[in-house]
Short mmCIF file of C-alpha atoms and ligand atoms in Angstrom, two decimals:
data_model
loop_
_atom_site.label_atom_id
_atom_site.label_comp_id
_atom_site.label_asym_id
_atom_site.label_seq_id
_atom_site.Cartn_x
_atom_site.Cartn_y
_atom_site.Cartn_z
CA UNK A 1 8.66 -25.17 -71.03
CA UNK A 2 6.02 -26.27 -68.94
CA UNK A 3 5.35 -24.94 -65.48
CA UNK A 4 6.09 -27.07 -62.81
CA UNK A 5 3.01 -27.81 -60.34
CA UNK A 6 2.95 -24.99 -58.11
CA UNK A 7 0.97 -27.20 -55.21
CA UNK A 8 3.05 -28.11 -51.91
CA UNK A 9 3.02 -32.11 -52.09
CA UNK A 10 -0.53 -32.95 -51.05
CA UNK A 11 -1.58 -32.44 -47.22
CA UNK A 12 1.34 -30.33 -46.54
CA UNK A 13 1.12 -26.80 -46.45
CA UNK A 14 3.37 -23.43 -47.14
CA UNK A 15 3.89 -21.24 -45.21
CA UNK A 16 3.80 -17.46 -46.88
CA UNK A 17 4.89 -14.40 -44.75
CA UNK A 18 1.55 -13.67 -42.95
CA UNK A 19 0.91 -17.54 -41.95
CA UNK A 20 4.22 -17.71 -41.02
CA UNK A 21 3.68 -14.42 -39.12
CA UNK A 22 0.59 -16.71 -37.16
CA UNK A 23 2.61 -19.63 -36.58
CA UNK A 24 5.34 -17.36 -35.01
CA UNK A 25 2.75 -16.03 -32.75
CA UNK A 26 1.05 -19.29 -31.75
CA UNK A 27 4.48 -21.09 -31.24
CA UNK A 28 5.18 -17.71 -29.07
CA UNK A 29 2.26 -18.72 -26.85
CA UNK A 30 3.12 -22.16 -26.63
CA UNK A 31 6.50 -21.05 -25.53
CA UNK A 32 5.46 -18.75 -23.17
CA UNK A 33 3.59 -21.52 -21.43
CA UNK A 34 6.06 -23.52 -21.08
CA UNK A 35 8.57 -21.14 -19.31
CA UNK A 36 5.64 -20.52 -17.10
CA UNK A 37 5.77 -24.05 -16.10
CA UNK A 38 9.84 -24.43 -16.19
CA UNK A 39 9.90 -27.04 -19.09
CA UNK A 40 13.23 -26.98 -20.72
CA UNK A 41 12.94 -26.50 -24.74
CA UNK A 42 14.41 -30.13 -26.63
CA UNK A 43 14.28 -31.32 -30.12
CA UNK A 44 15.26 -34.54 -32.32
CA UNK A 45 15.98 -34.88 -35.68
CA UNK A 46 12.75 -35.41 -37.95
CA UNK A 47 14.12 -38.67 -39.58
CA UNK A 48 14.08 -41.19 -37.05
CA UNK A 49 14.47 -44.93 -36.74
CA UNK A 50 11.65 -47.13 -38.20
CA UNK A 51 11.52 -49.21 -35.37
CA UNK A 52 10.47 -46.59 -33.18
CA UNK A 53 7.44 -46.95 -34.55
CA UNK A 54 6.40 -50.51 -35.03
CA UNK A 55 4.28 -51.85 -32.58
CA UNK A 56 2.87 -55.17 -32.25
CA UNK A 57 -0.31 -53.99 -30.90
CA UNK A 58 -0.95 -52.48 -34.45
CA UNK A 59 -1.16 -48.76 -33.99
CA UNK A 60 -2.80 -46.75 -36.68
CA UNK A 61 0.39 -44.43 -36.52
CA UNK A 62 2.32 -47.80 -37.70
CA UNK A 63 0.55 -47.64 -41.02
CA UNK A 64 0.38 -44.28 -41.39
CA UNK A 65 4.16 -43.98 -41.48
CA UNK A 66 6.73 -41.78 -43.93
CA UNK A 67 9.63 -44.53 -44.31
CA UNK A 68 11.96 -45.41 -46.24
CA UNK A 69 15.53 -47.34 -46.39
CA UNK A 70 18.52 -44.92 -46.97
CA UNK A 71 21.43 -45.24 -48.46
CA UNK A 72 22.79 -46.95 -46.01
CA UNK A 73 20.36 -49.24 -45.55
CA UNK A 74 18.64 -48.04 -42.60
CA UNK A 75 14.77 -48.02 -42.12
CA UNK A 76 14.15 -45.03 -41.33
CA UNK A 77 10.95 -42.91 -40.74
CA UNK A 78 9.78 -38.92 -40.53
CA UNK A 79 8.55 -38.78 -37.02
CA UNK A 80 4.71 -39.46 -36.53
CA UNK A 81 5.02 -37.92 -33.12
CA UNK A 82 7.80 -36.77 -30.86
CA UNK A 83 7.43 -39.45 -27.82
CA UNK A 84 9.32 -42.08 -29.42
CA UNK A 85 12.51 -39.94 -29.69
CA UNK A 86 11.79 -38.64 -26.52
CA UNK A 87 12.03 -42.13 -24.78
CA UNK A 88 15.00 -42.41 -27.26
CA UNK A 89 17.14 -39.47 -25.54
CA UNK A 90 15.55 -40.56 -22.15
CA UNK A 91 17.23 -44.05 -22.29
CA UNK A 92 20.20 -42.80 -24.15
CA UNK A 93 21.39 -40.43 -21.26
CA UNK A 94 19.80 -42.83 -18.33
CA UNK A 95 21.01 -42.38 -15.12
CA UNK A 96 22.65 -39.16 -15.82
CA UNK A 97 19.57 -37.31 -16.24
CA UNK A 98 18.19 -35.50 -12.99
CA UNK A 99 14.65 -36.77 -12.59
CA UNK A 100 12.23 -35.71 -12.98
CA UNK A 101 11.94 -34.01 -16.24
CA UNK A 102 10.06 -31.20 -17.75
CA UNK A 103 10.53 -30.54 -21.14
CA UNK A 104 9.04 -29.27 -24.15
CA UNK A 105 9.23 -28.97 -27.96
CA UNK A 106 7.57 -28.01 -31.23
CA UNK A 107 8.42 -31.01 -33.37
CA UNK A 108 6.92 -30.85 -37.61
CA UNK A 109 5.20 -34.64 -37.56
CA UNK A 110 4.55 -36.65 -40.68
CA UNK A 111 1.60 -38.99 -40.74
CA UNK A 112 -0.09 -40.13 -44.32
CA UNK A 113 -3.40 -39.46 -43.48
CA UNK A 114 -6.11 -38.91 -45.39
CA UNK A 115 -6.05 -35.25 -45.67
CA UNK A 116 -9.07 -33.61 -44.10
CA UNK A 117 -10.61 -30.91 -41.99
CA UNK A 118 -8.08 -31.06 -38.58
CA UNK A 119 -5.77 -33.38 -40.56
CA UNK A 120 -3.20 -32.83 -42.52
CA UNK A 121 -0.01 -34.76 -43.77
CA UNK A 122 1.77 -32.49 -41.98
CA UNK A 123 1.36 -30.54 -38.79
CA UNK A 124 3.43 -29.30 -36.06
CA UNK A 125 2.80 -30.35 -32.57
CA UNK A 126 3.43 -28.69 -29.18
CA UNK A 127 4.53 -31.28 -26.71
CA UNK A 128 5.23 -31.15 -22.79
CA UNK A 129 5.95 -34.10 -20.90
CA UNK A 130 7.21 -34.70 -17.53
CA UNK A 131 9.33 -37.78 -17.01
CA UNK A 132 10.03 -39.42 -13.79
CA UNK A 133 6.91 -38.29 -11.84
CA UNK A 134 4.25 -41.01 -11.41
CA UNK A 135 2.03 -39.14 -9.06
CA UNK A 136 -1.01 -37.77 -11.17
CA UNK A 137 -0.01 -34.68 -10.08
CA UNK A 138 1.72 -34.82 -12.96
CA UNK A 139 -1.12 -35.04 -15.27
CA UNK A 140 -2.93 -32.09 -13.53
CA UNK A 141 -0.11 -29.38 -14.36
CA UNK A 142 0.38 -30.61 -17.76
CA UNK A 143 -3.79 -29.84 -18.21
CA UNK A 144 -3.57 -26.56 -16.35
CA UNK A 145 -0.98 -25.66 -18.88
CA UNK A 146 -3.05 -26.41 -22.09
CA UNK A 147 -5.71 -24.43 -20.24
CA UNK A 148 -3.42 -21.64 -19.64
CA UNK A 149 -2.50 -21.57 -23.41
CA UNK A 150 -6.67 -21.70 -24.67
CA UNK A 151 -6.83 -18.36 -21.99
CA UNK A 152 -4.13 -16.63 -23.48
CA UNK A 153 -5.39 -17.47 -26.82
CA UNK A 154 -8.65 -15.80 -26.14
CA UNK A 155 -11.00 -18.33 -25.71
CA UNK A 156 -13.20 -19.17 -22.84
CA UNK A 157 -12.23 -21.24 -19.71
CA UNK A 158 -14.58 -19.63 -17.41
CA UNK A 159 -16.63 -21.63 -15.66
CA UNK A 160 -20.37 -21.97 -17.02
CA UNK A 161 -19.68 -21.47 -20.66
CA UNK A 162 -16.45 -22.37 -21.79
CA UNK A 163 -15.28 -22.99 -25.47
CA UNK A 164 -13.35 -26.45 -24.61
CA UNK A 165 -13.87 -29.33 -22.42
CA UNK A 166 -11.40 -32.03 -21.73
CA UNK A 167 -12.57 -35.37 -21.56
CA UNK A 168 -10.03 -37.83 -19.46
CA UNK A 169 -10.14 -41.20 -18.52
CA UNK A 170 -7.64 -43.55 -17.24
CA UNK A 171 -6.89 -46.86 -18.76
CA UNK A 172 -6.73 -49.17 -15.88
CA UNK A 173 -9.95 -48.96 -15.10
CA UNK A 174 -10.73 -51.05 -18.39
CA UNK A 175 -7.45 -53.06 -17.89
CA UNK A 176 -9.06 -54.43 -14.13
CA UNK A 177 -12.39 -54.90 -15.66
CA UNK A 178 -10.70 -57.07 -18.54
CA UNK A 179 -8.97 -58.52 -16.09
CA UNK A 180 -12.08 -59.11 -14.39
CA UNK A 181 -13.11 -61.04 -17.31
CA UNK A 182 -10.02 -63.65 -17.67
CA UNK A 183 -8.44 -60.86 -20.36
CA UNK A 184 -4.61 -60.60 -19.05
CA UNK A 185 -2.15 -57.29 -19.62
CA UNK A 186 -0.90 -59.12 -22.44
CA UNK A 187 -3.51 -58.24 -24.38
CA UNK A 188 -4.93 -54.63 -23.45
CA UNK A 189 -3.03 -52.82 -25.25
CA UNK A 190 -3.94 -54.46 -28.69
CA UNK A 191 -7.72 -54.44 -27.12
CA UNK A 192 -7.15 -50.64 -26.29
CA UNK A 193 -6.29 -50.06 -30.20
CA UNK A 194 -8.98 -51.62 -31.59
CA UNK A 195 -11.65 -50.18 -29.42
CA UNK A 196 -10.22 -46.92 -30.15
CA UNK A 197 -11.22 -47.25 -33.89
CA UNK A 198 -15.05 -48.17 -33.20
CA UNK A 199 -16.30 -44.89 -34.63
CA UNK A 200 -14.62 -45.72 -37.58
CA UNK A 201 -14.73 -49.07 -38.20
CA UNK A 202 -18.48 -50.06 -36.60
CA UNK A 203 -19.53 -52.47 -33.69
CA UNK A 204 -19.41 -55.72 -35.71
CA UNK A 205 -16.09 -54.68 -36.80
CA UNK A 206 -14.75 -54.16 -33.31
CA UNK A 207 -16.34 -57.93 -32.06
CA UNK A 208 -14.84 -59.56 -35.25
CA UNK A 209 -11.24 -57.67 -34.54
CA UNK A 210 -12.03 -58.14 -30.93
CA UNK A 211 -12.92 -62.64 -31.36
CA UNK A 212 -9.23 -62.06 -33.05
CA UNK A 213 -7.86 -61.39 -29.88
CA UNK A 214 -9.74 -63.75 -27.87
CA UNK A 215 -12.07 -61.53 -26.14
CA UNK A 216 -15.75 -63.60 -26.73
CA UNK A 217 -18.87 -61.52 -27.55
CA UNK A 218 -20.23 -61.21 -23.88
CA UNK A 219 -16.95 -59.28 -23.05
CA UNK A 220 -16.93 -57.14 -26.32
CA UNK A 221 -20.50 -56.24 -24.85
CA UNK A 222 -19.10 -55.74 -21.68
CA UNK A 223 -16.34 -53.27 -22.22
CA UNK A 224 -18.34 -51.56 -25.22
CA UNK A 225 -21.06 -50.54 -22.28
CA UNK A 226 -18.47 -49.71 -19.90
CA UNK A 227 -17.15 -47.13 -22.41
CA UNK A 228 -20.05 -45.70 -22.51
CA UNK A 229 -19.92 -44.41 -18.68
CA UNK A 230 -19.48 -40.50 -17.71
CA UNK A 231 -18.92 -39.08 -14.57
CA UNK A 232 -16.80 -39.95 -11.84
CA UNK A 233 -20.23 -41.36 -9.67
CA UNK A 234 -20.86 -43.45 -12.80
CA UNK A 235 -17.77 -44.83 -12.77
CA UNK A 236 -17.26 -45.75 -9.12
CA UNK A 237 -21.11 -47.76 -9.60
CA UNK A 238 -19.77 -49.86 -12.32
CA UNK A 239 -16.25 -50.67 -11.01
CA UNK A 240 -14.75 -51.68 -7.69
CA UNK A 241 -13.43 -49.23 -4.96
CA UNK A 242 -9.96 -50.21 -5.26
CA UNK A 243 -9.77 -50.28 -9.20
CA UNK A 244 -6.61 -48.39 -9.27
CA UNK A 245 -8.30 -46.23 -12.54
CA UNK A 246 -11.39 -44.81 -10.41
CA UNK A 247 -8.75 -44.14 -7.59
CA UNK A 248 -6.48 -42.04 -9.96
CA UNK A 249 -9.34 -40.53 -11.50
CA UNK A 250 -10.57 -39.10 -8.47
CA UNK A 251 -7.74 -37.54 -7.21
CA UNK A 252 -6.91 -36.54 -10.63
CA UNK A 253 -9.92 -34.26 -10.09
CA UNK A 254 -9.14 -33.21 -6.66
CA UNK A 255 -5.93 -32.08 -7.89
CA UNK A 256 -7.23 -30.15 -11.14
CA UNK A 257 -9.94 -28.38 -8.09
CA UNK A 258 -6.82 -26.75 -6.60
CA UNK A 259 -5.73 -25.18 -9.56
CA UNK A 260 -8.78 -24.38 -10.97
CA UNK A 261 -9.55 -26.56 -14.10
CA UNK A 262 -11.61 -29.01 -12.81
CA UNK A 263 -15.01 -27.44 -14.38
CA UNK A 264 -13.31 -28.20 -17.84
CA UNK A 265 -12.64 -31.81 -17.06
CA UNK A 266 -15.12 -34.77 -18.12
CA UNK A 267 -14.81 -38.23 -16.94
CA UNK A 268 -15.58 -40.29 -19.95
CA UNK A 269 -14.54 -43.67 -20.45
CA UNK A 270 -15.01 -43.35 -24.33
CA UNK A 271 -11.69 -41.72 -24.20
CA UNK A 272 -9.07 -44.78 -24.74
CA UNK A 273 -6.77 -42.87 -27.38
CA UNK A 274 -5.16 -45.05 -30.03
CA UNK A 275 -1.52 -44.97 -29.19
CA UNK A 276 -0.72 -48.34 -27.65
CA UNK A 277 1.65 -46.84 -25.08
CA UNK A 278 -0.68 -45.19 -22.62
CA UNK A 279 -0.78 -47.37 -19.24
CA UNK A 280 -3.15 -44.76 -17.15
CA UNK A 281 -4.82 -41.37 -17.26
CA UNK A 282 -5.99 -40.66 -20.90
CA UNK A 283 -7.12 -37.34 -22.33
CA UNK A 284 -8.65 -35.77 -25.40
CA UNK A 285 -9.20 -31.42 -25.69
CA UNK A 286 -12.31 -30.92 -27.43
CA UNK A 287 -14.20 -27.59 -28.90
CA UNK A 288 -17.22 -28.03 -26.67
CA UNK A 289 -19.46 -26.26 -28.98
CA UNK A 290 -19.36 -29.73 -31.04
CA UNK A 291 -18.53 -27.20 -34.19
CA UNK A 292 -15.28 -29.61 -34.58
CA UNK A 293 -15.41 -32.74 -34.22
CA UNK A 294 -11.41 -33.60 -34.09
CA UNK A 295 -9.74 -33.52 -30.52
CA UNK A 296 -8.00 -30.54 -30.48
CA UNK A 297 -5.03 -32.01 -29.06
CA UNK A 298 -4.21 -35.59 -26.80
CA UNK A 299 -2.30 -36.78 -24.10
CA UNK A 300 -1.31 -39.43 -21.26
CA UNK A 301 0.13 -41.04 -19.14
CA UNK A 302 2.64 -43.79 -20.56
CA UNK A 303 5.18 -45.61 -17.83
CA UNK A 304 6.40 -48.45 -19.82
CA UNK A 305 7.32 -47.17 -22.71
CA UNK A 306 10.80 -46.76 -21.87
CA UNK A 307 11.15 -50.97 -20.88
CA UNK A 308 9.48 -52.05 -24.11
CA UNK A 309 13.04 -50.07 -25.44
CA UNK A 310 14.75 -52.12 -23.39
CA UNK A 311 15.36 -49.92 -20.38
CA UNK A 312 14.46 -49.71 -16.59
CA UNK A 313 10.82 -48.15 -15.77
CA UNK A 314 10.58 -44.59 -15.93
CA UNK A 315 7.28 -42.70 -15.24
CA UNK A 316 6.10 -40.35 -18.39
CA UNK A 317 3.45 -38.31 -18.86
CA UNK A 318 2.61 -35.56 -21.87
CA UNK A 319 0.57 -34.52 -24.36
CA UNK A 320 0.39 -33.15 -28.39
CA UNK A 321 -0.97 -30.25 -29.36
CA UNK A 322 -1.35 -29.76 -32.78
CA UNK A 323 -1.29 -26.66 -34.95
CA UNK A 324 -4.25 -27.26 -37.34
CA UNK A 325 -7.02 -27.78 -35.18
CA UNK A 326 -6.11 -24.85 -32.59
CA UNK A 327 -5.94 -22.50 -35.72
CA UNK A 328 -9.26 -23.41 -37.42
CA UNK A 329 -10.96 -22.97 -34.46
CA UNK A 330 -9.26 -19.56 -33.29
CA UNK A 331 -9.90 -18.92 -37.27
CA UNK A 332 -13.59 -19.47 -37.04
CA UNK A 333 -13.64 -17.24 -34.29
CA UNK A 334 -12.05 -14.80 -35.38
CA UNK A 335 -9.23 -15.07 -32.48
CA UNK A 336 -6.36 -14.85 -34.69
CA UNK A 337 -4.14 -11.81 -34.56
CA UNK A 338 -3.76 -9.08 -37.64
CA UNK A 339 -0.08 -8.83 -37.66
CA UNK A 340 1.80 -6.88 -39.43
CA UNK A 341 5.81 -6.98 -41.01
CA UNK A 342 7.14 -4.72 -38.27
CA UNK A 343 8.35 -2.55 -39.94
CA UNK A 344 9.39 0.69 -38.39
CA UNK A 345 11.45 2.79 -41.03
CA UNK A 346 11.39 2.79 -44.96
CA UNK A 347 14.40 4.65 -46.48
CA UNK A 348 13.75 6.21 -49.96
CA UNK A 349 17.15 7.34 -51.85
CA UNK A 350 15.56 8.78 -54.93
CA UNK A 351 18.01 7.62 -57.31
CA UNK A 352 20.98 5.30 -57.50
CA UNK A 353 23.36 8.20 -56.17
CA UNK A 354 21.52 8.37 -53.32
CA UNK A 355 22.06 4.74 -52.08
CA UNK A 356 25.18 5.01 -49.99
CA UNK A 357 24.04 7.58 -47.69
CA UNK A 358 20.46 5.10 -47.32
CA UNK A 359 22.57 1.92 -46.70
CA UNK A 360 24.35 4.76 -44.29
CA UNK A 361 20.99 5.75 -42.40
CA UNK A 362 19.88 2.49 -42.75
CA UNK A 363 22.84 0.82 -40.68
CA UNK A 364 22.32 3.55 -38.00
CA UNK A 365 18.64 2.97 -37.53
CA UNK A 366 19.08 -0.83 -37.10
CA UNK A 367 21.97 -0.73 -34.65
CA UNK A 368 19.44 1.34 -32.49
CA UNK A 369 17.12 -2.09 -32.87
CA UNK A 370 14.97 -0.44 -35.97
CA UNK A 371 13.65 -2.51 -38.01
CA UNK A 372 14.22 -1.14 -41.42
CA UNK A 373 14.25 -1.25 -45.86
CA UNK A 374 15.52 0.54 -48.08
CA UNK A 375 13.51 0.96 -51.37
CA UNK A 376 16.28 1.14 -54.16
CA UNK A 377 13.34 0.77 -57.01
CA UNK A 378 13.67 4.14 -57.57
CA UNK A 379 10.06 4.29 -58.60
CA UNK A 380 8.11 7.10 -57.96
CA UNK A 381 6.82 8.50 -54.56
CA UNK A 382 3.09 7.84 -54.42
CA UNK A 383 3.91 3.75 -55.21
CA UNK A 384 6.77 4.07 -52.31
CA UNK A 385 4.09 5.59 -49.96
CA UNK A 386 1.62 2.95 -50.61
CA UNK A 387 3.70 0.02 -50.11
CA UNK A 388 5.03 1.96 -47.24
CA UNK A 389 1.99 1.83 -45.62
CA UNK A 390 0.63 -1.53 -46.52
CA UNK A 391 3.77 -2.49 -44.79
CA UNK A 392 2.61 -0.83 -41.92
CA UNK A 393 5.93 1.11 -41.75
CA UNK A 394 6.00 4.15 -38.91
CA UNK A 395 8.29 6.53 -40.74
CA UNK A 396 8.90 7.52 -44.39
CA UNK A 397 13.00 8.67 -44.55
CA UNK A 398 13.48 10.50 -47.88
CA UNK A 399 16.94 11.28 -49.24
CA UNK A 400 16.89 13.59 -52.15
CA UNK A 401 19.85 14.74 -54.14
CA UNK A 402 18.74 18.27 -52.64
CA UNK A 403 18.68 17.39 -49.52
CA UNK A 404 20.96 15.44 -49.46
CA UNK A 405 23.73 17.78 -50.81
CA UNK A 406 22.05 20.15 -48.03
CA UNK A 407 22.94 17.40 -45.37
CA UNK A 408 19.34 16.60 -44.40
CA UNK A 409 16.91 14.32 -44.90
CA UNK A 410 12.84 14.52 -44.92
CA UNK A 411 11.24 12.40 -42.20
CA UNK A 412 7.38 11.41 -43.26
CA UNK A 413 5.69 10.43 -40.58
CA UNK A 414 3.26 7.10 -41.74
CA UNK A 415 -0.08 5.91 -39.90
CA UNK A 416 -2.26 8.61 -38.04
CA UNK A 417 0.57 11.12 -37.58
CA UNK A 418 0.81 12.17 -41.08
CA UNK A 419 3.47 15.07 -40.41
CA UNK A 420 6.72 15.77 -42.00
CA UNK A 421 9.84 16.89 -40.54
CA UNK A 422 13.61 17.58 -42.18
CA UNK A 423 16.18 15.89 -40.00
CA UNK A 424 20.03 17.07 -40.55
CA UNK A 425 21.73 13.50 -42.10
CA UNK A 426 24.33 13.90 -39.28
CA UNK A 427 21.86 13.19 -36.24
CA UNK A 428 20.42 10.51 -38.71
CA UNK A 429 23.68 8.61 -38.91
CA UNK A 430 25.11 9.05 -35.06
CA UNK A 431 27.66 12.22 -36.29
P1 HAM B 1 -1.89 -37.84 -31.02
O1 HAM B 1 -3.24 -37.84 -30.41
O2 HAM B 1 -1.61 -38.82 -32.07
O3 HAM B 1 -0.84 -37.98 -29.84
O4 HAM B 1 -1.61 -36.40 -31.59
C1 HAM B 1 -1.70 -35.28 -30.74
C2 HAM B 1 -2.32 -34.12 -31.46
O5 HAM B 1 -1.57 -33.83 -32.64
C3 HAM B 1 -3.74 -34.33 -31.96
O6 HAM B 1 -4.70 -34.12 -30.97
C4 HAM B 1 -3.80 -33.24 -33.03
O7 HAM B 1 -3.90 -31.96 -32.43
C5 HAM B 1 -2.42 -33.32 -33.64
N1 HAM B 1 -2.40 -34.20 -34.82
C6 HAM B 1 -2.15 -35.52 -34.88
N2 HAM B 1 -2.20 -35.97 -36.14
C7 HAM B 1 -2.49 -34.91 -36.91
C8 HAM B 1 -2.68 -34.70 -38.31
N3 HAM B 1 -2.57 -35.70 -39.20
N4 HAM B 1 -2.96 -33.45 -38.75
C9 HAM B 1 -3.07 -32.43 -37.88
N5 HAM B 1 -2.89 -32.55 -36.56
C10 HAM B 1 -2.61 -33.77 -36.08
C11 HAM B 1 0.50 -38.05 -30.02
O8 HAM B 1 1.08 -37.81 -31.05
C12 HAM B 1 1.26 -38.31 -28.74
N6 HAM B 1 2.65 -38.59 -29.08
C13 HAM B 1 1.10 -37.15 -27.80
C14 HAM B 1 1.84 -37.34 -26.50
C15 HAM B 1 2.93 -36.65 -26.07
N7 HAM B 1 1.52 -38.24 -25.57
C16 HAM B 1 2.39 -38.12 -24.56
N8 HAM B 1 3.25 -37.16 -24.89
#
């Protein structure tokens, strides 16, 4: 017969043992984090509701989704992102939900992408969002957390030479300026998405999508050389005082001072993000040494996504962190930990008689919290030590039908120890 293609389904990924044993570890980090900053953990179910996801501004994410009808007839979808069902649980509970909220989760996303360098079909995403808190306060504790996750990770936050740099902007100060130019709410968010692709897609591109929408070519000129502005100064010469983007902006920064972050932060209008959802503050992590070009992970700040489902206004904020980009770069590095199974014990019955007194010592060690195998191959020692040690295992138990019948055991000790002991089978087992 012929073998079956071993390949996961293109742009997804397996997960063996030792990446799993990385994944464990980063998702430990991201955990830890988040207690630190009293989110509550949540989840959802990975097949959503279609219409979640369609948006008329025409999101990226829209086209890029996993859907199908059921059985049932239901359009559904595997979840792009987390927000949607987020806002879904939100509304669901309503009132009954003590505002405001800090929660967290580690949702698997589906997007059909093409598959690239920091893009995947796949990828699992750390999210933390507060909801019900429309100060920007908000904003700044949900960037001192990423921040505290890069530190634990091991790279550099330091001022003067750190490895990341987080470029924010805030969305109303283009949505004033459009207004500025006779271009109404109605239409910023579908102006927002197609600015957003101008890397990809070209200048003449974004005009000729832009024209679409109504905006004429002296205001596609306009807003493309606003986006070009950095710096707080920058932006408070091009816009007006009140523009309620600069004011956010700035005490966005004042906040991030207090707790330290704000040498990481870079005002850059560039940043628009190309979820349609985002109403203010907008933010992209990037490897500063330029080595990657993909953000690293995104956020903002989003207030109306819970009316366009049809509910009252609720204030959210958050951000996705994804797996693949984070790991390349601690990868690259050379950040990522060299873990091992854990293993503390490795029982050795010597032949097949021998295996109820190792499933015996075996039980004893792992009520005391041991972690512990038994090698019933019955092959011979020097292949037992080997794997022993490759498994990083602490102590060697040998049961022979000697020593056994003589009521001990030998005790090898693995790693730099290298001694051996005989143990009577009684203290082995508890009496
Ligand atoms: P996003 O920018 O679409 O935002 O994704 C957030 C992060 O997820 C990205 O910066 C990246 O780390 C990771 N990511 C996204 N797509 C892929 C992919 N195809 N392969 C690998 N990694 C990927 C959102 O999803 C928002 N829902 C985030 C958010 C939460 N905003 C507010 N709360």
């Amino acid at each position: 017969m012929a073998m079956i293609d071993t390949q996961p389904v293109k742009g997804t990924r397996d997960f063996y043992p030792e990446d799993m044993r990385v994944r464990t570890w980063l998702f430990g980090l991201w955990r830890e984090v988040a207690r630190r900053y009293g989110f509550e953990e949540f989840d959802a179910c990975v097949l959503e509701q279609e219409e979640l996801y369609i948006r008329k501004a025409g999101d990226e994410i829209t086209a890029q989704l996993y859907n199908f009808v059921d059985k049932g007839e239901r359009r559904v979808a595997l979840r792009p992102e987390l927000t949607p069902s987020l806002a879904r649980m939100v509304l669901a509970k309503g009132a009954a939900l003590p505002l405001p909220l800090r929660w967290f989760s580690i949702p698997q996303c589906f997007r059909y992408e093409q598959s690239q360098k920091g893009r995947k079909r796949e990828h699992y995403q750390w999210n933390m969002d507060i909801i019900g808190l429309g100060s920007v306060a908000g904003e700044a504790e949900l960037m001192a957390a990423q921040v505290e996750f890069l530190t634990l990770a091991g790279l550099n936050c330091a001022h003067g030479h750190s490895d990341v740099v987080i470029k924010v902007s805030n969305r109303q100060v283009i949505q004033h300026f459009l207004e500025g130019l006779g271009i109404g709410p109605d239409r910023f968010a579908a102006v927002c998405v197609v600015i957003d692709k101008r890397d990809k897609i070209g200048p003449a591109a974004v005009a000729a999508e832009l024209a679409r929408l109504g905006v004429d070519e002296g205001a596609s000129r306009a807003i493309l050389a606003l986006l070009e502005t950095t710096g707080l100064a920058e932006v408070a010469a091009k816009v007006p005082a009140d523009n309620p983007g600069l004011i956010a902006l700035t005490e966005l920064m004042a906040l991030c001072q207090a707790s330290g972050i704000a040498h990481l932060l870079s005002i850059d209008l560039s940043v628009i993000r190309g979820l349609s959802y985002y109403t203010g503050t907008v933010w992209e992590l990037f490897d500063a040494s330029g080595a990657m070009p993909r953000a690293i992970s995104g956020g903002g700040r989003y207030d109306r996504l819970l009316e366009s489902f049809g509910g009252a206004s609720v204030p959210m904020v958050g951000f996705g962190f994804g797996d693949v980009v984070i790991t390349d770069i601690l990868s690259e590095r050379g950040l990522l930990p060299v873990l091992g199974r854990g293993i503390d014990d490795v029982v050795y019955p010597l032949s097949a008689v021998e295996f109820p007194v190792a499933a015996r010592v075996a039980t004893a060690l792992r009520r005391q919290g041991r972690a512990v195998t038994v090698d019933y191959t019955c092959r011979r020692f020097r292949h037992v030590i080997e794997r022993a040690e490759k498994d990083g295992a602490k102590r060697l138990i040998v049961l022979g039908g000697n020593e056994v019948r003589d009521g001990v055991c030998q005790i090898r000790h693995l790693g730099g120890e290298k001694r051996e002991e005989r143990i009577p089978l009684a203290d082995m087992v508890g009496g």
